[in-house]
mmCIF file with all atom_site columns, C-alpha atoms in Angstrom:
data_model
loop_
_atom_site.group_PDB
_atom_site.id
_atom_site.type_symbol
_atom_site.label_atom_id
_atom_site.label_alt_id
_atom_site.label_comp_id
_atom_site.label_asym_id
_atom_site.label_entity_id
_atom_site.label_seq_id
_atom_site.pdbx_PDB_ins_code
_atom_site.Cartn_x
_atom_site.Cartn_y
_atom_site.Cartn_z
_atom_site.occupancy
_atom_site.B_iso_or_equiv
_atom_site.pdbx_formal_charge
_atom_site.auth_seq_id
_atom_site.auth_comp_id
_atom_site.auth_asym_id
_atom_site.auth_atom_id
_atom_site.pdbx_PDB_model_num
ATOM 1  C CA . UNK A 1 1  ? 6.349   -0.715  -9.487  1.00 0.00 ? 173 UNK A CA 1
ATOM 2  C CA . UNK A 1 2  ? 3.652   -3.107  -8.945  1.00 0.00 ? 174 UNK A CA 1
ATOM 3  C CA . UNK A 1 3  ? 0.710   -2.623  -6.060  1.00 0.00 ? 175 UNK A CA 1
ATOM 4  C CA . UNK A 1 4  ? -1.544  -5.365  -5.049  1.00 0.00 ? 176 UNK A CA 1
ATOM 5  C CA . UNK A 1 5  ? -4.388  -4.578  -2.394  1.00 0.00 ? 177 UNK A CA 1
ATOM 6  C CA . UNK A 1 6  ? -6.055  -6.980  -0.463  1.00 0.00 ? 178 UNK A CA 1
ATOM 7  C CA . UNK A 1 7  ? -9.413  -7.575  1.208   1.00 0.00 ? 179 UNK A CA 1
ATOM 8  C CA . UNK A 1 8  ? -10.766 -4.461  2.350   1.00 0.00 ? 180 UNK A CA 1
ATOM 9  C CA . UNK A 1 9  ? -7.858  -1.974  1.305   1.00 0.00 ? 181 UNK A CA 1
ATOM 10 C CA . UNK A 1 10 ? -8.645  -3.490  -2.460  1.00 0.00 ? 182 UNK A CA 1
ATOM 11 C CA . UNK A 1 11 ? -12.236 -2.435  -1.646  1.00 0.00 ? 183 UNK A CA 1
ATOM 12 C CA . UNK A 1 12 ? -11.550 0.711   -0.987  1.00 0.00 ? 184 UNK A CA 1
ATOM 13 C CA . UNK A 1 13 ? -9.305  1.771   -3.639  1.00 0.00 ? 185 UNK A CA 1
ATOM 14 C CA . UNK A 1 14 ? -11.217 -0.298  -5.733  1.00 0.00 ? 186 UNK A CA 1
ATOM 15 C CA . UNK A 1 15 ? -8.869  -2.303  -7.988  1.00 0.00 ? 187 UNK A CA 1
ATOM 16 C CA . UNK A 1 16 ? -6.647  -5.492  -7.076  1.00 0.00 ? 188 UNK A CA 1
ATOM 17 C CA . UNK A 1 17 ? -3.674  -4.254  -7.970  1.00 0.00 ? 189 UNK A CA 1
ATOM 18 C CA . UNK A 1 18 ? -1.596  -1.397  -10.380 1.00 0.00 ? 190 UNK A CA 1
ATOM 19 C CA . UNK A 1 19 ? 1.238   -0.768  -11.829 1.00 0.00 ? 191 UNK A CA 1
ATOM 20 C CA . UNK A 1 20 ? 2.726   2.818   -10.935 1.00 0.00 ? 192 UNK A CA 1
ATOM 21 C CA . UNK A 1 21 ? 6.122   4.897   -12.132 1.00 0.00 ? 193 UNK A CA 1
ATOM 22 C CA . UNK A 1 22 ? 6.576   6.311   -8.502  1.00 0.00 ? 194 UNK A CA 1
ATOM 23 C CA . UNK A 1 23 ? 8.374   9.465   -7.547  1.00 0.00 ? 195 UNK A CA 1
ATOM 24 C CA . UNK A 1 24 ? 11.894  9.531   -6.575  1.00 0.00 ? 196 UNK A CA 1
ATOM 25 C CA . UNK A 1 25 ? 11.758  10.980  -3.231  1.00 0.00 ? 197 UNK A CA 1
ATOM 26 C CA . UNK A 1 26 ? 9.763   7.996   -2.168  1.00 0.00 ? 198 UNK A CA 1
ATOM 27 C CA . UNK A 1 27 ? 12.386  6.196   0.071   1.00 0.00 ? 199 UNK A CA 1
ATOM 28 C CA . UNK A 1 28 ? 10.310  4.239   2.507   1.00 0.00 ? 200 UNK A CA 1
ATOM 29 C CA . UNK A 1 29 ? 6.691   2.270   3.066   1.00 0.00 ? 201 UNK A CA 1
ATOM 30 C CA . UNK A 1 30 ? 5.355   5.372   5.190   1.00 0.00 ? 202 UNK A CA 1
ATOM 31 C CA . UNK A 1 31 ? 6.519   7.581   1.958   1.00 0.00 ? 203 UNK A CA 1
ATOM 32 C CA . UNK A 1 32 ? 4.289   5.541   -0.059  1.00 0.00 ? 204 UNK A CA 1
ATOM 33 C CA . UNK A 1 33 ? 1.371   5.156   1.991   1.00 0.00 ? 205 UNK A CA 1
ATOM 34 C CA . UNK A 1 34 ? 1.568   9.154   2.445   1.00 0.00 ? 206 UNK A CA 1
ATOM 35 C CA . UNK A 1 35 ? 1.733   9.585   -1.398  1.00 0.00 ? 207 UNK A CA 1
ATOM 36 C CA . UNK A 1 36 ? -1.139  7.262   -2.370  1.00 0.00 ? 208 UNK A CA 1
ATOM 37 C CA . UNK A 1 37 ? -3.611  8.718   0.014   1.00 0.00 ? 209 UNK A CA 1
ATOM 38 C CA . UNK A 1 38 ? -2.809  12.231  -1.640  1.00 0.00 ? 210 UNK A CA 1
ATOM 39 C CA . UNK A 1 39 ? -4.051  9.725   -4.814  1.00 0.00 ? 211 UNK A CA 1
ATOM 40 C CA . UNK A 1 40 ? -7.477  10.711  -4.699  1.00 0.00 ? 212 UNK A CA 1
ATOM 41 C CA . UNK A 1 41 ? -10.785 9.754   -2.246  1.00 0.00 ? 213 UNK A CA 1
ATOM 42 C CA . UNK A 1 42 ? -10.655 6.195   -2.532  1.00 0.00 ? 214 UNK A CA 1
ATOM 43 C CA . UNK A 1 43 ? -6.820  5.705   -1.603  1.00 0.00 ? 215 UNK A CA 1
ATOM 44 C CA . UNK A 1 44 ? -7.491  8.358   1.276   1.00 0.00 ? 216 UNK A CA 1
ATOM 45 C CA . UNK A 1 45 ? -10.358 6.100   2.430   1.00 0.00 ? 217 UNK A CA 1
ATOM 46 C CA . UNK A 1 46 ? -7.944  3.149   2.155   1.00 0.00 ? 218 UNK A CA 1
ATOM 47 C CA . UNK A 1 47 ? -5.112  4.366   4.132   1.00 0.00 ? 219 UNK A CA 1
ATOM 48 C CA . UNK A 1 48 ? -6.648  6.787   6.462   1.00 0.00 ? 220 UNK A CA 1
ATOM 49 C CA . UNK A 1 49 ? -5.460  5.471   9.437   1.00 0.00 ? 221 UNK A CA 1
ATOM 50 C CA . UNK A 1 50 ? -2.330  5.453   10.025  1.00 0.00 ? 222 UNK A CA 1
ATOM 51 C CA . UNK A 1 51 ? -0.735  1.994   11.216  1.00 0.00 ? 223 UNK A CA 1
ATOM 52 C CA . UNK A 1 52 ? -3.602  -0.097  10.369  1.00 0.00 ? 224 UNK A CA 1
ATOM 53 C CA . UNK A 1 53 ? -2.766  -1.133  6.561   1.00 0.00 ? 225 UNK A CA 1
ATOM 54 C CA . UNK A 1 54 ? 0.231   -4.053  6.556   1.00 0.00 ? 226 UNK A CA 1
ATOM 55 C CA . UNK A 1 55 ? 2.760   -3.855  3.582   1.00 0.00 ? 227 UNK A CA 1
ATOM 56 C CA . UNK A 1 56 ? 5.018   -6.516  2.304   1.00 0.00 ? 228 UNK A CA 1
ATOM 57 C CA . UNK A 1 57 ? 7.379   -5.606  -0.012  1.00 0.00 ? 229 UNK A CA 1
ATOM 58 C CA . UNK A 1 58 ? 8.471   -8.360  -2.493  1.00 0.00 ? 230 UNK A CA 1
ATOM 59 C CA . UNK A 1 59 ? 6.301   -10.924 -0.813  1.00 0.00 ? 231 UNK A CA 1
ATOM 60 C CA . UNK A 1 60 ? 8.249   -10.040 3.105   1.00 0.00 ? 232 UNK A CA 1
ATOM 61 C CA . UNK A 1 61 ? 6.821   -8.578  5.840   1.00 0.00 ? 233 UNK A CA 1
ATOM 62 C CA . UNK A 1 62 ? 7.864   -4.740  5.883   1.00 0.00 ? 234 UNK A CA 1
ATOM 63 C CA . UNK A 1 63 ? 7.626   -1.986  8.584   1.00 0.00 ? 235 UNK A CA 1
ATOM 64 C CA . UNK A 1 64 ? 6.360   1.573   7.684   1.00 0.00 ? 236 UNK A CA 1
ATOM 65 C CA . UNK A 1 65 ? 10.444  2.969   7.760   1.00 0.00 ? 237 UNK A CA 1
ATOM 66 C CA . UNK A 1 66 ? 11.424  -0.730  4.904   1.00 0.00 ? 238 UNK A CA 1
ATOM 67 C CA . UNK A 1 67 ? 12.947  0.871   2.025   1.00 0.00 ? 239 UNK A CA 1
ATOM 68 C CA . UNK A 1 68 ? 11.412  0.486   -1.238  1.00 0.00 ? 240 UNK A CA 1
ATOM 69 C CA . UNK A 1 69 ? 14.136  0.763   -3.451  1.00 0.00 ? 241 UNK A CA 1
ATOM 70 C CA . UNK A 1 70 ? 14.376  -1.920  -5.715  1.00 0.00 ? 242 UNK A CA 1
ATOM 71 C CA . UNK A 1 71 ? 11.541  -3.622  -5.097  1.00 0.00 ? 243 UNK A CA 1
ATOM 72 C CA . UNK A 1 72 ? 9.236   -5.263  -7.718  1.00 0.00 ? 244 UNK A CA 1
ATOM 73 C CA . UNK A 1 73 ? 6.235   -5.611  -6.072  1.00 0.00 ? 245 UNK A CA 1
ATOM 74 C CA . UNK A 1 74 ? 4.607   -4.044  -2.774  1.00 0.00 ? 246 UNK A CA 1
ATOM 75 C CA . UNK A 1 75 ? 1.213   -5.640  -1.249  1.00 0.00 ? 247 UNK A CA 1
ATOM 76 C CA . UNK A 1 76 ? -1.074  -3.889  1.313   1.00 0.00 ? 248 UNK A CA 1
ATOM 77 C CA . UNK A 1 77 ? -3.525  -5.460  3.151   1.00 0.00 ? 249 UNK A CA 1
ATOM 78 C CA . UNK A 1 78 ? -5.291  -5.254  6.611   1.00 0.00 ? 250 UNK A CA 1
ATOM 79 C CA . UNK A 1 79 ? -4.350  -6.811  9.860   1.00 0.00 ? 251 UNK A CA 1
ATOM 80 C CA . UNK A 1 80 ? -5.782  -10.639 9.892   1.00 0.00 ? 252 UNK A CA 1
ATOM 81 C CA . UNK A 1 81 ? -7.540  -12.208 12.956  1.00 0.00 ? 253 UNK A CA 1
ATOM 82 C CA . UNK A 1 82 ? -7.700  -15.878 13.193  1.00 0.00 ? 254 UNK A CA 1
ATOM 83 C CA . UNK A 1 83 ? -8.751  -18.532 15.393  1.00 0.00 ? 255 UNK A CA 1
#
């Protein structure tokens, strides 16, 4: 599966995006977040609070409990501000 970061969160883990054979058990968003910050220091940095980091899985909008199943492609990136 492919994983694009953005802004900050590609900062962090310090690449724009990977492509990853992900375990099995990983059914949901908040499965994947948990597994990447068990990645190593820079992913743990990334992700280490909970609810901050934004997904969207196959270019939609997804909540931490989406399903990832099938997906091609799963972005992460940091609430935006605007004004």
């Amino acid at each position: 599966m492919k994983l694009v970061y953005f802004a900050w969160v590609r900062e962090r883990v310090g690449k724009a995006e990977e492509i990853l054979d992900l375990p099995a058990d990983l059914v949901t968003v908040s499965d994947l977040v948990t597994w990447l910050r068990g990645r190593g220091e820079e992913y743990a940095y990334a992700f280490e609070t909970t609810g901050i980091v934004r997904a969207a899985i196959d270019r939609v909008h997804a909540k931490p409990d989406a399903p990832i199943s099938g997906a091609s492609e799963i972005a992460f990136f940091p609430p935006m501000t605007g004004g």
